[in-house]
Structures are given as C-alpha cells and as structure tokens.
Amino acid sequence: MISSVAVEHLSVSYYGKEAVKDVSFAIAPGKLVGVIGPNGAGKSTLLKAVLGLIPKDNGQIVILNKDRKDIRKKIAYVPQRSDIDWDFPISVIDTVLIGSYPRLGMFKKPKKQDKEFAIHCLEKVQMQDFKNRQIGELSGGQQQRVFIARALAQQAEVFFLDEPFVGIDIGSEETIIRILKELECQGKTILVVHHDLSKAKDYFQQVLLLNQELVEFGDVDDVMQPETIIRAYQGQLSFLKELGVKA
C-alpha cells in the first residue's frame, strides 16, 4: 500500500516515562484521520514526534515515501492555540504569508501572487475583512481560522492539526471541518488530534485510537465500537457513561 504517513515502532518518553509506546500505522493518501484518546494518552506527543518537534526513543517515520527532513515543504502544521504567543505584533495577512515561506526558500520575499493567494486563503476561512488586524485582537475561533489559512497558503500535501477545535465557536468549527473535508477530496492527508468522541463519525474517515499504545486504527465505523472505546478509556467510567457506552 502506498502511504502518505508511515510510522513504525515509534516510542517517546519524558524523563524516563514512556508517553508513546511502540506505535505503528500507515495512512494512505486522501484520508482525514482523527487521533483520539483519553487525556494523557500521548496524542499531541505522537504528532510532535512524527513532525520531529520532539525527540523519539525509537522508530522510523516516512512521509510521502521520503525521510521527513527531505519533505518539510510539503508538511503543514497547526499547533495548539496554547502553544502560540498571541501577543506577538504580527498582522493577520502577515501570519498567513508565513505559510508561503517554505515554498519561497531562504531570504526571498513574497511576491504579488503570493499575497493574492494569501488573501484567497483568508477568503476560504471567511477572514479577509480582518487581514490588517493584529492576531491577538481576534477571538479564539478567528485565530484558529487564520492559522488554517496559513496552512492552506503553504500548499502542503500532508496536514497535522493539534486540537484545532478547542476553545472556538461552532461557526469556526464548521468552517474548519468543511475545509478539511475539501482537502480530503483533493487527495491530501490530514491528521487531527481531537477529544470529542461524539463527533468522530461525522468528522473523520479513519480514526487512530491511542492510549500510549495503539489501541486500534482503521475506518471510523470499525474503530468506534463500544468494546474498543472501553479498551482505550479504561478507568474513565463516568466519561463512558456520558457517551452512552456501557462498560
């Protein structure tokens, strides 16, 4: 099988404690994948290790059939909002233009067509009227839409999003998931760290269910079965009851 993202035996630890244990999976092109699991399951750690943002103990990572270092221009990343300095004095349009830098190369300034494409990306997320605002002046949902526009401006093949729906309004969430589904239809590969099990079947084509170890990976209807969810969320009985899952 041709894979956009292939991970073999990935392990990551913090201060001697394993956060991700021997995880392997392969994602085909054109898949929208939810990375789901309980708090502390290692979801964000997994994403950051695949991207090379944190060191791994073991494992091999191949993206678009190449070493990650050789394919960075084709990878877009939207971090958690809590990881971003919203006081940094940068405008909305300049934030989106940063997405064009990997394609431009070192020391090259964006050209007219790059700026026009950045505006187009802002239009996709319905934020063109805010292009001259400082990024910190926006609401949480508006900020997240701007960072989605930045990822679109990169014209990547693989997208990694870490908890993009946390702390945003329902309108922004609907806009973002619409765009992600459009990218899926274009043959892009998208991995989304997500915590809301109730929306998994509506949002994702496949689910990677994680609790430090890989619990299950596959098509959403196959993975999101009560017995599989119980295995992943063991010990969180009150949470399972809220979802209507009998433990």
PDB file of C-alpha atoms in Angstrom:
ATOM      1  CA  MET A   1       0.000   0.000   0.000  1.00  0.00           C
ATOM      2  CA  ILE A   2       1.217   3.482  -0.860  1.00  0.00           C
ATOM      3  CA  SER A   3       1.351   5.559   2.316  1.00  0.00           C
ATOM      4  CA  SER A   4       1.404   9.293   2.896  1.00  0.00           C
ATOM      5  CA  VAL A   5       2.463   8.798   6.510  1.00  0.00           C
ATOM      6  CA  ALA A   6       4.119   5.598   7.697  1.00  0.00           C
ATOM      7  CA  VAL A   7       5.213   5.145  11.310  1.00  0.00           C
ATOM      8  CA  GLU A   8       6.948   2.026  12.603  1.00  0.00           C
ATOM      9  CA  HIS A   9       7.624   1.180  16.248  1.00  0.00           C
ATOM     10  CA  LEU A  10       7.559   4.787  17.469  1.00  0.00           C
ATOM     11  CA  SER A  11       8.330   5.274  21.162  1.00  0.00           C
ATOM     12  CA  VAL A  12       8.708   8.581  23.014  1.00  0.00           C
ATOM     13  CA  SER A  13       9.469   9.211  26.676  1.00  0.00           C
ATOM     14  CA  TYR A  14       9.669  12.167  29.038  1.00  0.00           C
ATOM     15  CA  TYR A  15      12.079  11.976  31.975  1.00  0.00           C
ATOM     16  CA  GLY A  16      12.216   8.216  31.725  1.00  0.00           C
ATOM     17  CA  LYS A  17       8.450   7.697  31.490  1.00  0.00           C
ATOM     18  CA  GLU A  18       7.053   6.382  28.219  1.00  0.00           C
ATOM     19  CA  ALA A  19       4.405   8.649  26.663  1.00  0.00           C
ATOM     20  CA  VAL A  20       4.082   6.738  23.371  1.00  0.00           C
ATOM     21  CA  LYS A  21       4.853   3.016  23.267  1.00  0.00           C
ATOM     22  CA  ASP A  22       5.802   1.111  20.111  1.00  0.00           C
ATOM     23  CA  VAL A  23       3.171   2.663  17.824  1.00  0.00           C
ATOM     24  CA  SER A  24       2.966   1.632  14.163  1.00  0.00           C
ATOM     25  CA  PHE A  25       0.494   2.681  11.472  1.00  0.00           C
ATOM     26  CA  ALA A  26       0.319   3.634   7.788  1.00  0.00           C
ATOM     27  CA  ILE A  27      -2.079   6.201   6.341  1.00  0.00           C
ATOM     28  CA  ALA A  28      -2.991   6.170   2.656  1.00  0.00           C
ATOM     29  CA  PRO A  29      -3.246   9.403   0.649  1.00  0.00           C
ATOM     30  CA  GLY A  30      -6.554  11.264   0.773  1.00  0.00           C
ATOM     31  CA  LYS A  31      -7.533  10.290   4.313  1.00  0.00           C
ATOM     32  CA  LEU A  32      -8.901  12.546   7.051  1.00  0.00           C
ATOM     33  CA  VAL A  33      -7.786  10.853  10.272  1.00  0.00           C
ATOM     34  CA  GLY A  34      -8.795  11.637  13.836  1.00  0.00           C
ATOM     35  CA  VAL A  35      -6.187  10.944  16.526  1.00  0.00           C
ATOM     36  CA  ILE A  36      -8.360  10.234  19.543  1.00  0.00           C
ATOM     37  CA  GLY A  37      -7.795   9.014  23.091  1.00  0.00           C
ATOM     38  CA  PRO A  38      -8.152   9.973  26.769  1.00  0.00           C
ATOM     39  CA  ASN A  39      -6.276  12.824  28.426  1.00  0.00           C
ATOM     40  CA  GLY A  40      -2.611  11.948  28.777  1.00  0.00           C
ATOM     41  CA  ALA A  41      -2.816   9.315  26.039  1.00  0.00           C
ATOM     42  CA  GLY A  42       0.101  10.825  24.098  1.00  0.00           C
ATOM     43  CA  LYS A  43      -1.881  12.246  21.167  1.00  0.00           C
ATOM     44  CA  SER A  44      -0.022  15.567  20.899  1.00  0.00           C
ATOM     45  CA  THR A  45       3.244  13.819  21.711  1.00  0.00           C
ATOM     46  CA  LEU A  46       2.666  11.431  18.820  1.00  0.00           C
ATOM     47  CA  LEU A  47       2.054  14.288  16.401  1.00  0.00           C
ATOM     48  CA  LYS A  48       5.100  16.262  17.548  1.00  0.00           C
ATOM     49  CA  ALA A  49       7.354  13.199  17.354  1.00  0.00           C
ATOM     50  CA  VAL A  50       6.183  12.427  13.810  1.00  0.00           C
ATOM     51  CA  LEU A  51       6.954  16.049  12.882  1.00  0.00           C
ATOM     52  CA  GLY A  52      10.371  15.919  14.549  1.00  0.00           C
ATOM     53  CA  LEU A  53       9.488  18.668  17.040  1.00  0.00           C
ATOM     54  CA  ILE A  54      10.446  16.444  19.974  1.00  0.00           C
ATOM     55  CA  PRO A  55      12.988  13.605  20.097  1.00  0.00           C
ATOM     56  CA  LYS A  56      11.924   9.985  19.834  1.00  0.00           C
ATOM     57  CA  ASP A  57      13.440   6.983  21.589  1.00  0.00           C
ATOM     58  CA  ASN A  58      12.850   4.571  18.743  1.00  0.00           C
ATOM     59  CA  GLY A  59      11.014   4.302  15.485  1.00  0.00           C
ATOM     60  CA  GLN A  60      11.044   5.106  11.811  1.00  0.00           C
ATOM     61  CA  ILE A  61       8.937   7.823  10.167  1.00  0.00           C
ATOM     62  CA  VAL A  62       8.396   8.149   6.427  1.00  0.00           C
ATOM     63  CA  ILE A  63       6.236  10.901   4.896  1.00  0.00           C
ATOM     64  CA  LEU A  64       5.347  10.843   1.200  1.00  0.00           C
ATOM     65  CA  ASN A  65       7.805   7.954   0.818  1.00  0.00           C
ATOM     66  CA  LYS A  66      10.738  10.125   1.935  1.00  0.00           C
ATOM     67  CA  ASP A  67      12.578  10.980   5.084  1.00  0.00           C
ATOM     68  CA  ARG A  68      10.728  13.728   6.939  1.00  0.00           C
ATOM     69  CA  LYS A  69      13.686  16.122   6.659  1.00  0.00           C
ATOM     70  CA  ASP A  70      13.568  15.937   2.853  1.00  0.00           C
ATOM     71  CA  ILE A  71       9.867  16.711   2.574  1.00  0.00           C
ATOM     72  CA  ARG A  72       9.253  19.544   5.060  1.00  0.00           C
ATOM     73  CA  LYS A  73       7.901  21.901   2.383  1.00  0.00           C
ATOM     74  CA  LYS A  74       5.021  19.503   1.830  1.00  0.00           C
ATOM     75  CA  ILE A  75       4.043  19.333   5.516  1.00  0.00           C
ATOM     76  CA  ALA A  76       1.794  21.888   7.229  1.00  0.00           C
ATOM     77  CA  TYR A  77       1.325  22.053  10.999  1.00  0.00           C
ATOM     78  CA  VAL A  78      -1.305  23.868  13.056  1.00  0.00           C
ATOM     79  CA  PRO A  79      -0.246  23.757  16.735  1.00  0.00           C
ATOM     80  CA  GLN A  80      -2.484  24.017  19.754  1.00  0.00           C
ATOM     81  CA  ARG A  81      -3.615  27.573  20.403  1.00  0.00           C
ATOM     82  CA  SER A  82      -1.981  27.406  23.843  1.00  0.00           C
ATOM     83  CA  ASP A  83       1.421  26.959  22.159  1.00  0.00           C
ATOM     84  CA  ILE A  84       1.191  30.279  20.285  1.00  0.00           C
ATOM     85  CA  ASP A  85       2.257  33.723  21.513  1.00  0.00           C
ATOM     86  CA  TRP A  86      -0.819  35.774  20.690  1.00  0.00           C
ATOM     87  CA  ASP A  87       0.873  38.995  21.883  1.00  0.00           C
ATOM     88  CA  PHE A  88       3.409  38.842  19.078  1.00  0.00           C
ATOM     89  CA  PRO A  89       2.950  42.015  16.948  1.00  0.00           C
ATOM     90  CA  ILE A  90       2.010  40.496  13.596  1.00  0.00           C
ATOM     91  CA  SER A  91      -0.997  41.131  11.391  1.00  0.00           C
ATOM     92  CA  VAL A  92      -3.410  38.527  10.066  1.00  0.00           C
ATOM     93  CA  ILE A  93      -2.174  38.807   6.471  1.00  0.00           C
ATOM     94  CA  ASP A  94       1.487  38.540   7.502  1.00  0.00           C
ATOM     95  CA  THR A  95       0.645  35.465   9.579  1.00  0.00           C
ATOM     96  CA  VAL A  96      -0.870  33.792   6.530  1.00  0.00           C
ATOM     97  CA  LEU A  97       2.056  34.843   4.320  1.00  0.00           C
ATOM     98  CA  ILE A  98       4.390  32.878   6.610  1.00  0.00           C
ATOM     99  CA  GLY A  99       2.784  29.811   5.063  1.00  0.00           C
ATOM    100  CA  SER A 100       4.364  30.709   1.733  1.00  0.00           C
ATOM    101  CA  TYR A 101       7.933  30.870   3.105  1.00  0.00           C
ATOM    102  CA  PRO A 102       8.710  27.129   2.825  1.00  0.00           C
ATOM    103  CA  ARG A 103       7.961  27.319  -0.912  1.00  0.00           C
ATOM    104  CA  LEU A 104       9.881  30.569  -1.437  1.00  0.00           C
ATOM    105  CA  GLY A 105      13.126  29.485   0.173  1.00  0.00           C
ATOM    106  CA  MET A 106      15.580  31.454   2.253  1.00  0.00           C
ATOM    107  CA  PHE A 107      15.750  35.274   2.013  1.00  0.00           C
ATOM    108  CA  LYS A 108      13.061  35.573  -0.677  1.00  0.00           C
ATOM    109  CA  LYS A 109      10.185  37.942  -0.045  1.00  0.00           C
ATOM    110  CA  PRO A 110       6.604  37.081  -1.009  1.00  0.00           C
ATOM    111  CA  LYS A 111       5.626  38.375  -4.431  1.00  0.00           C
ATOM    112  CA  LYS A 112       2.347  39.862  -5.575  1.00  0.00           C
ATOM    113  CA  GLN A 113       0.915  36.462  -6.472  1.00  0.00           C
ATOM    114  CA  ASP A 114       1.848  35.107  -3.023  1.00  0.00           C
ATOM    115  CA  LYS A 115      -0.027  37.966  -1.372  1.00  0.00           C
ATOM    116  CA  GLU A 116      -3.013  37.415  -3.635  1.00  0.00           C
ATOM    117  CA  PHE A 117      -3.038  33.722  -2.753  1.00  0.00           C
ATOM    118  CA  ALA A 118      -2.837  34.601   0.967  1.00  0.00           C
ATOM    119  CA  ILE A 119      -5.956  36.740   0.550  1.00  0.00           C
ATOM    120  CA  HIS A 120      -7.618  33.825  -1.248  1.00  0.00           C
ATOM    121  CA  CYS A 121      -6.793  31.572   1.730  1.00  0.00           C
ATOM    122  CA  LEU A 122      -8.293  34.134   4.104  1.00  0.00           C
ATOM    123  CA  GLU A 123     -11.424  34.195   1.964  1.00  0.00           C
ATOM    124  CA  LYS A 124     -11.649  30.406   2.293  1.00  0.00           C
ATOM    125  CA  VAL A 125     -11.887  30.795   6.080  1.00  0.00           C
ATOM    126  CA  GLN A 126     -14.015  33.961   5.845  1.00  0.00           C
ATOM    127  CA  MET A 127     -11.371  36.181   7.469  1.00  0.00           C
ATOM    128  CA  GLN A 128     -10.425  38.522   4.608  1.00  0.00           C
ATOM    129  CA  ASP A 129     -12.060  41.522   6.337  1.00  0.00           C
ATOM    130  CA  PHE A 130      -9.634  41.102   9.255  1.00  0.00           C
ATOM    131  CA  LYS A 131      -6.422  40.997   7.208  1.00  0.00           C
ATOM    132  CA  ASN A 132      -4.878  44.103   8.826  1.00  0.00           C
ATOM    133  CA  ARG A 133      -5.805  43.217  12.416  1.00  0.00           C
ATOM    134  CA  GLN A 134      -3.171  42.199  14.925  1.00  0.00           C
ATOM    135  CA  ILE A 135      -3.555  38.472  15.527  1.00  0.00           C
ATOM    136  CA  GLY A 136      -4.056  38.938  19.280  1.00  0.00           C
ATOM    137  CA  GLU A 137      -7.141  41.101  18.717  1.00  0.00           C
ATOM    138  CA  LEU A 138      -9.144  38.193  17.337  1.00  0.00           C
ATOM    139  CA  SER A 139     -11.392  35.717  19.086  1.00  0.00           C
ATOM    140  CA  GLY A 140     -10.244  32.143  19.586  1.00  0.00           C
ATOM    141  CA  GLY A 141     -12.216  30.875  16.611  1.00  0.00           C
ATOM    142  CA  GLN A 142     -10.952  33.672  14.381  1.00  0.00           C
ATOM    143  CA  GLN A 143      -7.353  32.984  15.405  1.00  0.00           C
ATOM    144  CA  GLN A 144      -7.733  29.313  14.580  1.00  0.00           C
ATOM    145  CA  ARG A 145      -9.204  30.112  11.175  1.00  0.00           C
ATOM    146  CA  VAL A 146      -6.224  32.353  10.424  1.00  0.00           C
ATOM    147  CA  PHE A 147      -3.835  29.509  11.209  1.00  0.00           C
ATOM    148  CA  ILE A 148      -5.843  27.208   8.958  1.00  0.00           C
ATOM    149  CA  ALA A 149      -5.411  29.851   6.222  1.00  0.00           C
ATOM    150  CA  ARG A 150      -1.659  29.861   6.905  1.00  0.00           C
ATOM    151  CA  ALA A 151      -1.586  26.077   6.415  1.00  0.00           C
ATOM    152  CA  LEU A 152      -3.546  26.430   3.162  1.00  0.00           C
ATOM    153  CA  ALA A 153      -1.072  29.073   1.936  1.00  0.00           C
ATOM    154  CA  GLN A 154       1.697  26.509   2.268  1.00  0.00           C
ATOM    155  CA  GLN A 155       0.030  24.313  -0.386  1.00  0.00           C
ATOM    156  CA  ALA A 156       1.108  21.224   1.518  1.00  0.00           C
ATOM    157  CA  GLU A 157       0.280  17.580   0.846  1.00  0.00           C
ATOM    158  CA  VAL A 158       0.104  16.457   4.479  1.00  0.00           C
ATOM    159  CA  PHE A 159      -1.566  18.448   7.264  1.00  0.00           C
ATOM    160  CA  PHE A 160      -1.156  17.958  11.019  1.00  0.00           C
ATOM    161  CA  LEU A 161      -3.584  19.767  13.343  1.00  0.00           C
ATOM    162  CA  ASP A 162      -3.323  19.589  17.135  1.00  0.00           C
ATOM    163  CA  GLU A 163      -6.699  20.118  18.871  1.00  0.00           C
ATOM    164  CA  PRO A 164      -7.975  22.675  16.310  1.00  0.00           C
ATOM    165  CA  PHE A 165     -11.495  22.773  17.766  1.00  0.00           C
ATOM    166  CA  VAL A 166     -10.628  23.579  21.387  1.00  0.00           C
ATOM    167  CA  GLY A 167     -11.969  26.908  22.638  1.00  0.00           C
ATOM    168  CA  ILE A 168     -13.599  28.034  19.397  1.00  0.00           C
ATOM    169  CA  ASP A 169     -17.168  28.885  18.378  1.00  0.00           C
ATOM    170  CA  ILE A 170     -19.388  26.464  16.486  1.00  0.00           C
ATOM    171  CA  GLY A 171     -19.267  28.587  13.314  1.00  0.00           C
ATOM    172  CA  SER A 172     -15.467  28.406  13.208  1.00  0.00           C
ATOM    173  CA  GLU A 173     -15.569  24.674  13.878  1.00  0.00           C
ATOM    174  CA  GLU A 174     -17.981  24.138  10.988  1.00  0.00           C
ATOM    175  CA  THR A 175     -15.790  26.256   8.679  1.00  0.00           C
ATOM    176  CA  ILE A 176     -12.648  24.334   9.612  1.00  0.00           C
ATOM    177  CA  ILE A 177     -14.135  20.872   9.203  1.00  0.00           C
ATOM    178  CA  ARG A 178     -15.594  21.907   5.822  1.00  0.00           C
ATOM    179  CA  ILE A 179     -12.125  22.943   4.657  1.00  0.00           C
ATOM    180  CA  LEU A 180     -10.549  19.737   5.973  1.00  0.00           C
ATOM    181  CA  LYS A 181     -13.097  17.668   4.073  1.00  0.00           C
ATOM    182  CA  GLU A 182     -12.321  19.682   0.917  1.00  0.00           C
ATOM    183  CA  LEU A 183      -8.625  18.908   1.376  1.00  0.00           C
ATOM    184  CA  GLU A 184      -9.501  15.239   1.800  1.00  0.00           C
ATOM    185  CA  CYS A 185     -11.404  15.314  -1.501  1.00  0.00           C
ATOM    186  CA  GLN A 186      -8.310  16.849  -3.128  1.00  0.00           C
ATOM    187  CA  GLY A 187      -6.256  13.829  -2.086  1.00  0.00           C
ATOM    188  CA  LYS A 188      -4.480  15.483   0.826  1.00  0.00           C
ATOM    189  CA  THR A 189      -3.734  13.594   4.025  1.00  0.00           C
ATOM    190  CA  ILE A 190      -4.872  15.199   7.284  1.00  0.00           C
ATOM    191  CA  LEU A 191      -4.233  14.088  10.873  1.00  0.00           C
ATOM    192  CA  VAL A 192      -6.278  15.847  13.557  1.00  0.00           C
ATOM    193  CA  VAL A 193      -5.818  15.441  17.303  1.00  0.00           C
ATOM    194  CA  HIS A 194      -9.347  15.524  18.674  1.00  0.00           C
ATOM    195  CA  HIS A 195     -11.011  14.843  22.020  1.00  0.00           C
ATOM    196  CA  ASP A 196     -14.748  14.727  21.230  1.00  0.00           C
ATOM    197  CA  LEU A 197     -15.732  11.116  20.567  1.00  0.00           C
ATOM    198  CA  SER A 198     -19.316  12.076  19.755  1.00  0.00           C
ATOM    199  CA  LYS A 199     -18.241  13.859  16.540  1.00  0.00           C
ATOM    200  CA  ALA A 200     -15.713  11.303  15.306  1.00  0.00           C
ATOM    201  CA  LYS A 201     -18.074   9.562  12.870  1.00  0.00           C
ATOM    202  CA  ASP A 202     -19.206  12.871  11.364  1.00  0.00           C
ATOM    203  CA  TYR A 203     -15.731  14.353  11.032  1.00  0.00           C
ATOM    204  CA  PHE A 204     -13.292  11.577  10.148  1.00  0.00           C
ATOM    205  CA  GLN A 205     -12.847   8.872   7.568  1.00  0.00           C
ATOM    206  CA  GLN A 206     -10.434   6.960   9.780  1.00  0.00           C
ATOM    207  CA  VAL A 207      -9.567   7.014  13.483  1.00  0.00           C
ATOM    208  CA  LEU A 208      -6.316   6.295  15.272  1.00  0.00           C
ATOM    209  CA  LEU A 209      -7.359   5.382  18.823  1.00  0.00           C
ATOM    210  CA  LEU A 210      -4.462   5.880  21.223  1.00  0.00           C
ATOM    211  CA  ASN A 211      -3.749   5.345  24.887  1.00  0.00           C
ATOM    212  CA  GLN A 212       0.050   5.499  24.905  1.00  0.00           C
ATOM    213  CA  GLU A 213      -0.092   2.319  22.855  1.00  0.00           C
ATOM    214  CA  LEU A 214      -2.084   1.986  19.661  1.00  0.00           C
ATOM    215  CA  VAL A 215      -5.496   0.617  20.639  1.00  0.00           C
ATOM    216  CA  GLU A 216      -6.927   0.474  17.121  1.00  0.00           C
ATOM    217  CA  PHE A 217      -6.523   2.131  13.734  1.00  0.00           C
ATOM    218  CA  GLY A 218      -8.855   1.912  10.765  1.00  0.00           C
ATOM    219  CA  ASP A 219     -12.119   3.106   9.267  1.00  0.00           C
ATOM    220  CA  VAL A 220     -14.154   5.119  11.741  1.00  0.00           C
ATOM    221  CA  ASP A 221     -17.136   2.728  11.848  1.00  0.00           C
ATOM    222  CA  ASP A 222     -14.853  -0.212  12.582  1.00  0.00           C
ATOM    223  CA  VAL A 223     -12.857   1.538  15.303  1.00  0.00           C
ATOM    224  CA  MET A 224     -15.630   3.411  17.112  1.00  0.00           C
ATOM    225  CA  GLN A 225     -17.184   0.318  18.625  1.00  0.00           C
ATOM    226  CA  PRO A 226     -18.136   0.179  22.341  1.00  0.00           C
ATOM    227  CA  GLU A 227     -15.687  -2.581  23.219  1.00  0.00           C
ATOM    228  CA  THR A 228     -12.824  -0.735  21.504  1.00  0.00           C
ATOM    229  CA  ILE A 229     -13.660   2.562  23.196  1.00  0.00           C
ATOM    230  CA  ILE A 230     -13.790   0.812  26.580  1.00  0.00           C
ATOM    231  CA  ARG A 231     -10.298  -0.577  25.985  1.00  0.00           C
ATOM    232  CA  ALA A 232      -8.969   2.902  25.205  1.00  0.00           C
ATOM    233  CA  TYR A 233     -10.779   4.726  28.021  1.00  0.00           C
ATOM    234  CA  GLN A 234     -10.403   2.116  30.743  1.00  0.00           C
ATOM    235  CA  GLY A 235     -10.731   3.658  34.189  1.00  0.00           C
ATOM    236  CA  GLN A 236     -12.778   6.631  32.951  1.00  0.00           C
ATOM    237  CA  LEU A 237     -16.211   5.123  33.599  1.00  0.00           C
ATOM    238  CA  SER A 238     -18.006   8.416  34.170  1.00  0.00           C
ATOM    239  CA  PHE A 239     -16.763   9.638  30.792  1.00  0.00           C
ATOM    240  CA  LEU A 240     -18.000   6.493  29.084  1.00  0.00           C
ATOM    241  CA  LYS A 241     -21.433   6.811  30.696  1.00  0.00           C
ATOM    242  CA  GLU A 242     -21.772  10.333  29.321  1.00  0.00           C
ATOM    243  CA  LEU A 243     -21.292   8.865  25.852  1.00  0.00           C
ATOM    244  CA  GLY A 244     -23.832   6.150  26.482  1.00  0.00           C
ATOM    245  CA  VAL A 245     -21.206   3.401  26.368  1.00  0.00           C
ATOM    246  CA  LYS A 246     -21.834   0.568  28.845  1.00  0.00           C
ATOM    247  CA  ALA A 247     -18.599  -0.579  30.474  1.00  0.00           C
TER     248      ALA A 247
END
